[in-house]
Short mmCIF file of C-alpha atoms in Angstrom, two decimals:
data_model
loop_
_atom_site.label_atom_id
_atom_site.label_comp_id
_atom_site.label_asym_id
_atom_site.label_seq_id
_atom_site.Cartn_x
_atom_site.Cartn_y
_atom_site.Cartn_z
CA MET L 1 0.00 0.00 0.00
CA ARG L 2 0.98 3.63 -0.52
CA ILE L 3 0.11 5.90 2.40
CA LEU L 4 0.35 9.71 2.27
CA VAL L 5 0.64 11.52 5.61
CA PHE L 6 0.60 15.28 6.25
CA ALA L 7 2.83 16.83 8.91
CA ASN L 8 1.96 20.53 9.00
CA THR L 9 3.30 21.21 12.51
CA PRO L 10 5.68 19.56 15.01
CA ALA L 11 2.66 18.08 16.79
CA HIS L 12 1.66 16.26 13.59
CA VAL L 13 5.13 14.69 13.33
CA HIS L 14 4.73 13.25 16.81
CA LEU L 15 1.17 12.16 16.08
CA TYR L 16 2.18 9.99 13.12
CA ARG L 17 5.84 9.11 13.67
CA HIS L 18 5.32 5.74 15.37
CA ALA L 19 2.61 4.76 12.90
CA VAL L 20 4.78 5.69 9.90
CA SER L 21 7.70 3.64 11.21
CA ARG L 22 5.50 0.65 11.92
CA LEU L 23 3.82 0.80 8.52
CA GLU L 24 7.21 0.91 6.82
CA GLU L 25 8.31 -2.11 8.85
CA ARG L 26 5.26 -3.94 7.52
CA GLY L 27 6.34 -3.25 3.96
CA HIS L 28 4.11 -0.31 3.08
CA ASP L 29 5.33 2.69 1.07
CA VAL L 30 4.82 5.86 3.13
CA CYS L 31 5.35 9.46 2.07
CA VAL L 32 5.15 12.30 4.60
CA LEU L 33 4.39 15.73 3.16
CA GLY L 34 5.96 18.19 5.60
CA ARG L 35 5.64 21.94 6.02
CA GLU L 36 8.51 23.89 7.54
CA TYR L 37 6.95 25.44 10.63
CA ASP L 38 8.94 25.93 13.81
CA CYS L 39 10.89 22.63 14.07
CA THR L 40 8.74 20.38 11.86
CA THR L 41 11.43 19.34 9.39
CA ASP L 42 14.03 19.00 12.18
CA LEU L 43 11.78 16.39 13.76
CA LEU L 44 11.10 14.61 10.48
CA GLU L 45 14.84 14.31 9.90
CA PHE L 46 15.59 13.28 13.49
CA TYR L 47 13.13 10.39 13.32
CA GLY L 48 14.25 9.38 9.85
CA LEU L 49 10.78 9.68 8.35
CA PRO L 50 10.38 9.60 4.55
CA TYR L 51 9.29 13.16 3.87
CA GLN L 52 9.07 15.73 1.12
CA PRO L 53 8.61 19.45 1.87
CA TYR L 54 5.64 21.27 0.37
CA GLY L 55 6.10 24.74 1.83
CA ALA L 56 6.84 26.84 4.86
CA HIS L 57 4.93 28.91 7.39
CA GLY L 58 6.62 31.45 9.65
CA THR L 59 5.90 32.13 13.30
CA GLU L 60 5.09 35.81 12.75
CA PRO L 61 1.38 36.84 12.82
CA THR L 62 -0.33 36.05 9.52
CA SER L 63 -3.40 37.70 8.02
CA ARG L 64 -6.10 35.62 6.41
CA LEU L 65 -5.23 37.12 3.02
CA ALA L 66 -1.56 36.18 3.41
CA PHE L 67 -2.56 32.72 4.57
CA GLY L 68 -4.74 32.33 1.48
CA ARG L 69 -1.89 33.23 -0.86
CA GLU L 70 0.43 30.88 1.00
CA LEU L 71 -2.15 28.11 0.71
CA VAL L 72 -2.45 28.41 -3.07
CA GLY L 73 1.29 27.90 -3.59
CA GLN L 74 1.41 24.98 -1.20
CA LEU L 75 -1.53 23.23 -2.85
CA GLY L 76 0.36 23.33 -6.17
CA ARG L 77 3.31 21.48 -4.67
CA ILE L 78 0.99 19.05 -2.90
CA ALA L 79 -0.72 18.28 -6.22
CA THR L 80 2.58 17.43 -7.89
CA THR L 81 3.67 15.04 -5.13
CA THR L 82 0.23 13.45 -4.82
CA ARG L 83 0.01 12.65 -8.53
CA ARG L 84 3.48 11.11 -8.54
CA PHE L 85 2.96 9.08 -5.37
CA SER L 86 -0.64 7.99 -6.13
CA PRO L 87 -1.62 7.11 -2.55
CA ASP L 88 -4.11 4.44 -1.55
CA VAL L 89 -5.06 6.38 1.61
CA VAL L 90 -4.35 9.89 2.93
CA PHE L 91 -3.95 11.01 6.57
CA GLY L 92 -4.02 14.62 7.73
CA ARG L 93 -6.34 17.52 8.50
CA GLY L 94 -7.76 20.64 6.92
CA PRO L 95 -7.55 21.70 3.27
CA TYR L 96 -4.24 19.92 2.65
CA ALA L 97 -5.44 16.38 3.25
CA ALA L 98 -8.85 17.09 1.73
CA PHE L 99 -7.26 18.35 -1.47
CA ALA L 100 -4.79 15.47 -1.79
CA GLY L 101 -7.40 12.82 -1.10
CA SER L 102 -9.80 14.31 -3.63
CA LEU L 103 -7.08 14.62 -6.26
CA ALA L 104 -5.90 11.03 -5.77
CA ARG L 105 -9.45 9.71 -5.37
CA ALA L 106 -8.15 7.99 -2.25
CA PRO L 107 -9.88 7.52 1.12
CA THR L 108 -9.03 10.39 3.47
CA VAL L 109 -8.61 9.96 7.22
CA LEU L 110 -8.68 13.05 9.44
CA VAL L 111 -7.47 13.13 13.04
CA LEU L 112 -9.09 16.18 14.64
CA ASP L 113 -9.42 17.71 18.07
CA ASP L 114 -11.36 20.50 19.75
CA GLU L 115 -9.49 23.40 18.17
CA PRO L 116 -11.37 26.71 17.93
CA GLY L 117 -12.85 27.98 14.71
CA SER L 118 -14.40 25.90 11.97
CA PHE L 119 -12.15 26.41 8.94
CA ASN L 120 -10.28 23.09 9.07
CA HIS L 121 -13.42 21.15 9.89
CA THR L 122 -15.61 22.89 7.30
CA VAL L 123 -13.12 22.52 4.45
CA SER L 124 -12.11 18.92 5.10
CA ARG L 125 -15.26 17.25 6.42
CA PRO L 126 -17.02 16.74 3.05
CA PHE L 127 -13.97 14.88 1.71
CA ALA L 128 -13.35 12.63 4.71
CA ASP L 129 -14.03 8.92 4.65
CA CYS L 130 -13.05 8.55 8.31
CA ILE L 131 -12.76 11.21 11.02
CA LEU L 132 -11.12 10.24 14.32
CA SER L 133 -11.25 12.41 17.41
CA PRO L 134 -11.05 12.05 21.20
CA ALA L 135 -14.36 11.17 22.82
CA VAL L 136 -14.14 14.42 24.81
CA THR L 137 -14.30 16.46 21.58
CA ARG L 138 -17.56 18.38 21.61
CA ARG L 139 -18.10 18.51 17.83
CA ASP L 140 -20.30 16.17 15.85
CA LEU L 141 -18.74 15.83 12.40
CA GLY L 142 -21.24 13.51 10.75
CA ASP L 143 -21.60 9.87 9.78
CA ALA L 144 -17.88 9.30 9.20
CA HIS L 145 -16.96 10.55 12.69
CA TYR L 146 -15.63 8.03 15.21
CA THR L 147 -14.24 8.71 18.67
CA PHE L 148 -11.78 6.95 20.95
CA GLU L 149 -11.08 7.14 24.67
CA GLY L 150 -7.97 9.24 24.86
CA PHE L 151 -6.21 12.16 23.22
CA LYS L 152 -4.37 12.51 19.93
CA GLU L 153 -1.22 12.87 22.04
CA CYS L 154 -1.71 9.25 23.10
CA ALA L 155 -0.12 8.29 19.76
CA TYR L 156 3.25 9.24 21.25
CA LEU L 157 2.81 9.71 25.02
CA HIS L 158 0.86 6.59 25.92
CA PRO L 159 2.90 4.49 28.40
CA ALA L 160 3.07 1.73 25.77
CA VAL L 161 5.13 3.92 23.41
CA PHE L 162 6.90 6.49 25.62
CA ASP L 163 9.68 6.00 28.16
CA PRO L 164 11.28 9.23 29.41
CA ASP L 165 15.04 9.55 29.10
CA PRO L 166 16.44 9.49 32.67
CA ALA L 167 19.48 11.53 31.60
CA VAL L 168 17.50 14.67 30.75
CA HIS L 169 18.91 16.61 33.73
CA GLU L 170 22.39 15.97 32.37
CA TYR L 171 21.36 17.15 28.90
CA LEU L 172 19.99 20.34 30.43
CA GLY L 173 23.21 20.91 32.36
CA ILE L 174 21.66 20.81 35.84
CA ASP L 175 22.10 18.58 38.89
CA PRO L 176 20.01 15.37 39.04
CA ASP L 177 17.92 16.66 41.95
CA GLU L 178 17.68 20.27 40.79
CA PRO L 179 14.06 21.39 40.34
CA TYR L 180 13.24 23.07 37.06
CA VAL L 181 10.33 24.70 35.29
CA ILE L 182 9.59 24.93 31.58
CA VAL L 183 7.82 28.09 30.47
CA ARG L 184 6.32 28.02 26.99
CA PHE L 185 5.34 31.22 25.19
CA ASN L 186 3.08 30.85 22.17
CA ALA L 187 3.72 32.77 18.95
CA LEU L 188 -0.09 32.89 18.47
CA ASP L 189 0.35 32.92 14.70
CA ALA L 190 -1.88 30.01 13.68
CA LEU L 191 -5.18 30.63 11.94
CA HIS L 192 -7.14 29.52 14.99
CA ASP L 193 -5.12 31.95 17.19
CA ALA L 194 -6.58 35.04 15.49
CA GLY L 195 -7.66 37.60 18.10
CA ILE L 196 -6.15 35.69 21.03
CA GLU L 197 -3.67 37.28 23.40
CA GLY L 198 -1.32 35.30 25.63
CA PHE L 199 1.15 36.58 28.21
CA SER L 200 2.07 40.24 27.77
CA SER L 201 5.73 41.28 27.70
CA ALA L 202 5.53 42.54 31.27
CA GLN L 203 3.85 39.33 32.43
CA ARG L 204 6.52 37.21 30.77
CA LEU L 205 9.27 39.06 32.60
CA ASP L 206 7.46 38.96 35.95
CA LEU L 207 6.68 35.25 35.61
CA ILE L 208 10.30 34.37 34.89
CA GLU L 209 11.56 36.51 37.78
CA ARG L 210 9.16 34.96 40.30
CA LEU L 211 9.62 31.35 39.20
CA SER L 212 13.41 31.68 39.21
CA GLU L 213 13.30 32.29 42.97
CA ARG L 214 12.22 28.68 43.47
CA ALA L 215 13.58 26.69 40.53
CA THR L 216 15.73 26.82 37.42
CA VAL L 217 13.66 28.25 34.57
CA PHE L 218 13.92 27.12 30.96
CA VAL L 219 12.10 29.23 28.39
CA SER L 220 10.71 27.83 25.13
CA ASP L 221 9.71 30.88 23.11
CA GLU L 222 7.91 29.92 19.92
CA GLY L 223 8.12 33.44 18.52
CA ASP L 224 11.81 33.68 19.43
CA ASP L 225 11.47 37.35 20.33
CA LEU L 226 12.31 37.30 24.05
CA ALA L 227 15.88 38.26 24.98
CA LEU L 228 17.00 36.26 28.02
CA THR L 229 20.41 37.91 28.42
CA ASP L 230 19.47 39.88 31.53
CA LEU L 231 16.85 37.47 32.87
CA PRO L 232 17.28 34.67 35.44
CA ALA L 233 16.36 31.98 32.91
CA ARG L 234 17.92 29.80 30.27
CA PRO L 235 16.66 29.14 26.77
CA TYR L 236 15.39 25.64 26.26
CA ASP L 237 17.91 24.64 23.60
CA LEU L 238 17.89 20.84 23.49
CA HIS L 239 16.93 19.19 20.25
CA PRO L 240 13.14 19.56 19.84
CA ALA L 241 12.80 15.76 19.80
CA LEU L 242 13.75 15.76 23.51
CA ILE L 243 11.00 18.15 24.65
CA HIS L 244 8.79 15.39 26.04
CA ASP L 245 11.68 13.93 28.01
CA ALA L 246 12.33 17.42 29.38
CA MET L 247 8.67 17.91 30.27
CA ALA L 248 8.50 14.51 31.97
CA GLY L 249 11.40 15.48 34.24
CA ALA L 250 10.15 18.99 35.03
CA ASP L 251 8.53 20.04 38.29
CA LEU L 252 6.13 22.35 36.46
CA LEU L 253 5.08 23.59 33.03
CA VAL L 254 3.48 27.01 32.57
CA ALA L 255 2.26 28.05 29.11
CA ASP L 256 -0.16 30.12 27.08
CA THR L 257 -0.32 27.41 24.43
CA GLY L 258 -2.44 24.31 24.43
CA THR L 259 -0.56 21.31 23.07
CA MET L 260 2.33 21.37 25.52
CA VAL L 261 -0.03 21.72 28.48
CA THR L 262 -1.96 18.67 27.32
CA GLU L 263 1.30 16.78 26.82
CA ALA L 264 2.61 17.71 30.27
CA GLY L 265 -0.65 16.57 31.85
CA LEU L 266 -0.46 13.20 30.10
CA LEU L 267 3.16 12.87 31.29
CA GLY L 268 2.13 13.48 34.90
CA THR L 269 3.87 16.86 35.17
CA PRO L 270 1.94 19.66 36.93
CA ALA L 271 0.78 22.00 34.16
CA ILE L 272 -0.95 25.39 34.15
CA ARG L 273 -2.42 27.03 31.06
CA TYR L 274 -2.99 30.78 30.89
CA ARG L 275 -6.12 31.25 28.83
CA GLY L 276 -5.74 34.99 28.39
CA THR L 277 -8.43 36.11 25.93
CA ASP L 278 -9.11 32.58 24.62
CA ASP L 279 -12.75 31.90 25.56
CA HIS L 280 -13.04 28.68 23.54
CA VAL L 281 -14.08 25.64 25.61
CA TYR L 282 -11.81 22.69 24.81
CA GLY L 283 -13.07 19.22 25.65
CA GLU L 284 -9.50 17.99 26.12
CA PHE L 285 -8.64 20.55 28.79
CA ARG L 286 -11.98 20.08 30.51
CA GLU L 287 -11.30 16.34 30.80
CA LEU L 288 -7.72 16.77 32.04
CA GLU L 289 -8.93 19.30 34.59
CA ARG L 290 -11.54 16.79 35.74
CA VAL L 291 -8.89 14.18 36.55
CA GLY L 292 -6.53 16.71 38.12
CA LEU L 293 -3.75 16.63 35.52
CA VAL L 294 -4.11 20.17 34.12
CA GLU L 295 -5.13 23.54 35.55
CA GLN L 296 -6.28 26.67 33.69
CA ALA L 297 -6.74 30.29 34.71
CA ASP L 298 -7.99 33.46 33.03
CA SER L 299 -6.06 35.84 35.27
CA TYR L 300 -2.29 36.22 35.05
CA ASP L 301 -2.10 36.73 38.81
CA ASP L 302 -3.88 33.42 39.35
CA VAL L 303 -1.47 31.63 37.03
CA ARG L 304 1.58 33.11 38.74
CA ASP L 305 0.33 32.47 42.28
CA ARG L 306 -0.73 28.89 41.55
CA ALA L 307 2.62 28.18 39.88
CA LEU L 308 4.48 29.42 42.93
CA ASP L 309 2.25 27.35 45.24
CA LEU L 310 2.96 24.19 43.25
CA LEU L 311 6.71 24.77 43.36
CA GLU L 312 6.55 25.09 47.15
CA ASP L 313 4.44 21.92 47.45
CA GLU L 314 6.89 19.03 47.86
CA THR L 315 4.16 16.44 47.22
CA ALA L 316 2.80 17.94 43.98
CA THR L 317 4.90 15.94 41.50
CA ASP L 318 4.10 12.67 43.30
CA ARG L 319 0.37 13.43 43.23
CA TRP L 320 0.45 14.18 39.49
CA ALA L 321 2.46 11.01 38.81
CA GLN L 322 -0.10 8.93 40.70
CA ARG L 323 -2.98 10.53 38.78
CA ARG L 324 -1.22 9.72 35.51
CA ARG L 325 -0.77 6.07 36.51
CA GLU L 326 -4.45 5.80 37.38
CA TYR L 327 -5.75 7.53 34.24
CA VAL L 328 -3.44 7.49 31.23
CA GLY L 329 -2.67 3.75 31.15
CA ASP L 330 -6.34 2.98 30.46
CA LEU L 331 -6.53 5.27 27.43
CA VAL L 332 -6.31 4.04 23.82
CA ASN L 333 -2.86 3.67 22.27
CA LEU L 334 -3.70 5.75 19.20
CA THR L 335 -0.70 4.49 17.20
CA ASP L 336 -2.27 1.01 17.11
CA VAL L 337 -5.50 2.50 15.78
CA LEU L 338 -3.77 4.60 13.10
CA VAL L 339 -1.83 1.61 11.78
CA ASP L 340 -4.93 -0.56 11.61
CA VAL L 341 -7.02 2.16 9.95
CA ALA L 342 -4.26 2.70 7.37
CA GLU L 343 -4.14 -0.98 6.52
CA ALA L 344 -7.95 -0.99 6.28
CA ARG L 345 -7.66 1.85 3.72
CA GLY L 346 -9.60 4.20 5.96
CA SER L 347 -12.61 1.91 6.30
CA VAL L 348 -13.75 1.31 9.87
CA ASP L 349 -15.90 -1.58 8.65
CA ARG L 350 -12.76 -3.45 7.55
CA LEU L 351 -11.08 -3.20 10.96
CA GLY L 352 -10.54 -6.25 13.13
CA PRO L 353 -12.86 -6.74 16.11
CA ALA L 354 -10.34 -5.54 18.72
CA THR L 355 -9.64 -2.20 17.01
CA ARG L 356 -13.27 -1.79 16.01
CA ARG L 357 -14.26 -1.93 19.68
CA THR L 358 -11.99 1.02 20.49
CA LEU L 359 -13.94 3.29 18.11
CA ARG L 360 -17.46 4.56 18.59
CA LYS L 361 -19.83 6.37 16.29
CA ARG L 362 -19.99 9.96 17.38
CA SER L 363 -22.89 10.96 19.59
CA THR L 364 -23.00 14.57 20.69
CA PRO L 365 -22.49 14.80 24.47
CA SER L 366 -25.02 16.57 26.60
#
């Protein structure tokens, strides 16, 4: 079989990397179409995935008009690769996967979550033969929509596929018992980030100053516009493929971006998300809040004060680790599902009984 996979962001690389490797081991021909965004191609190369670039997207704010122009050029390159590769099934999301699947007349599988806005869902839904999403997703995307118990991050953070590197303190250049915090600042440049404000410049500086009084602070700045020279913090500068190992060893993650907060929660690391002006209700965060793995706050003062409280609480990391053991191990290993769906050419009806039982027809929650 020939399987085409889209990796538009670093998160998509992680989502599919285990499935791509396993499909190749089973003798399938896989092509990953990658877009240079943040560290996407660095990850594709690190994991040795068979990829071809189709474009780039910067981390500076982008208008809808500029995004539209960018999209047209990228679709041209996608068309060329799709015709040459002639896939039997396509995996991805949004207009990219929808376009490739339609052009190749191949079944299209979308893995979606509870992101704000409706552009990706509206554009891709009519072309999808199978839509997979976490059961906590609040959207109902029609007859092809199936849900699973878990999160899309379970494709790479489920205990069955992820073991943290115990040497991460050494990589970071700190003592084995030295507490550390990862602070993630979002570039807020994605289409679904339009109109959203995260930490202000003053809040970023204050947060770093206060956290540094209790732990070593590593800053991951997606926009790369924060100078740390005169601040009591270090840039997070390990290879991006090690970020989950670093999060697993951290005492705390604080961020104004969603994916890394979800990941930290699934790793059993105390995580706080600053919502800022984002009033979208995410099913994933609501579920992780319910089981005590993630916290959110609208006020910067609440974020800062709660972060400081957690750093002073010597039992916090043990409590989060116990919650992870009790919750995450029972979730679906999404990599298994992706591999089986690929080999079934996107048809849920062709799946074996065991995998079929992990998927449910979508029913809108009350």
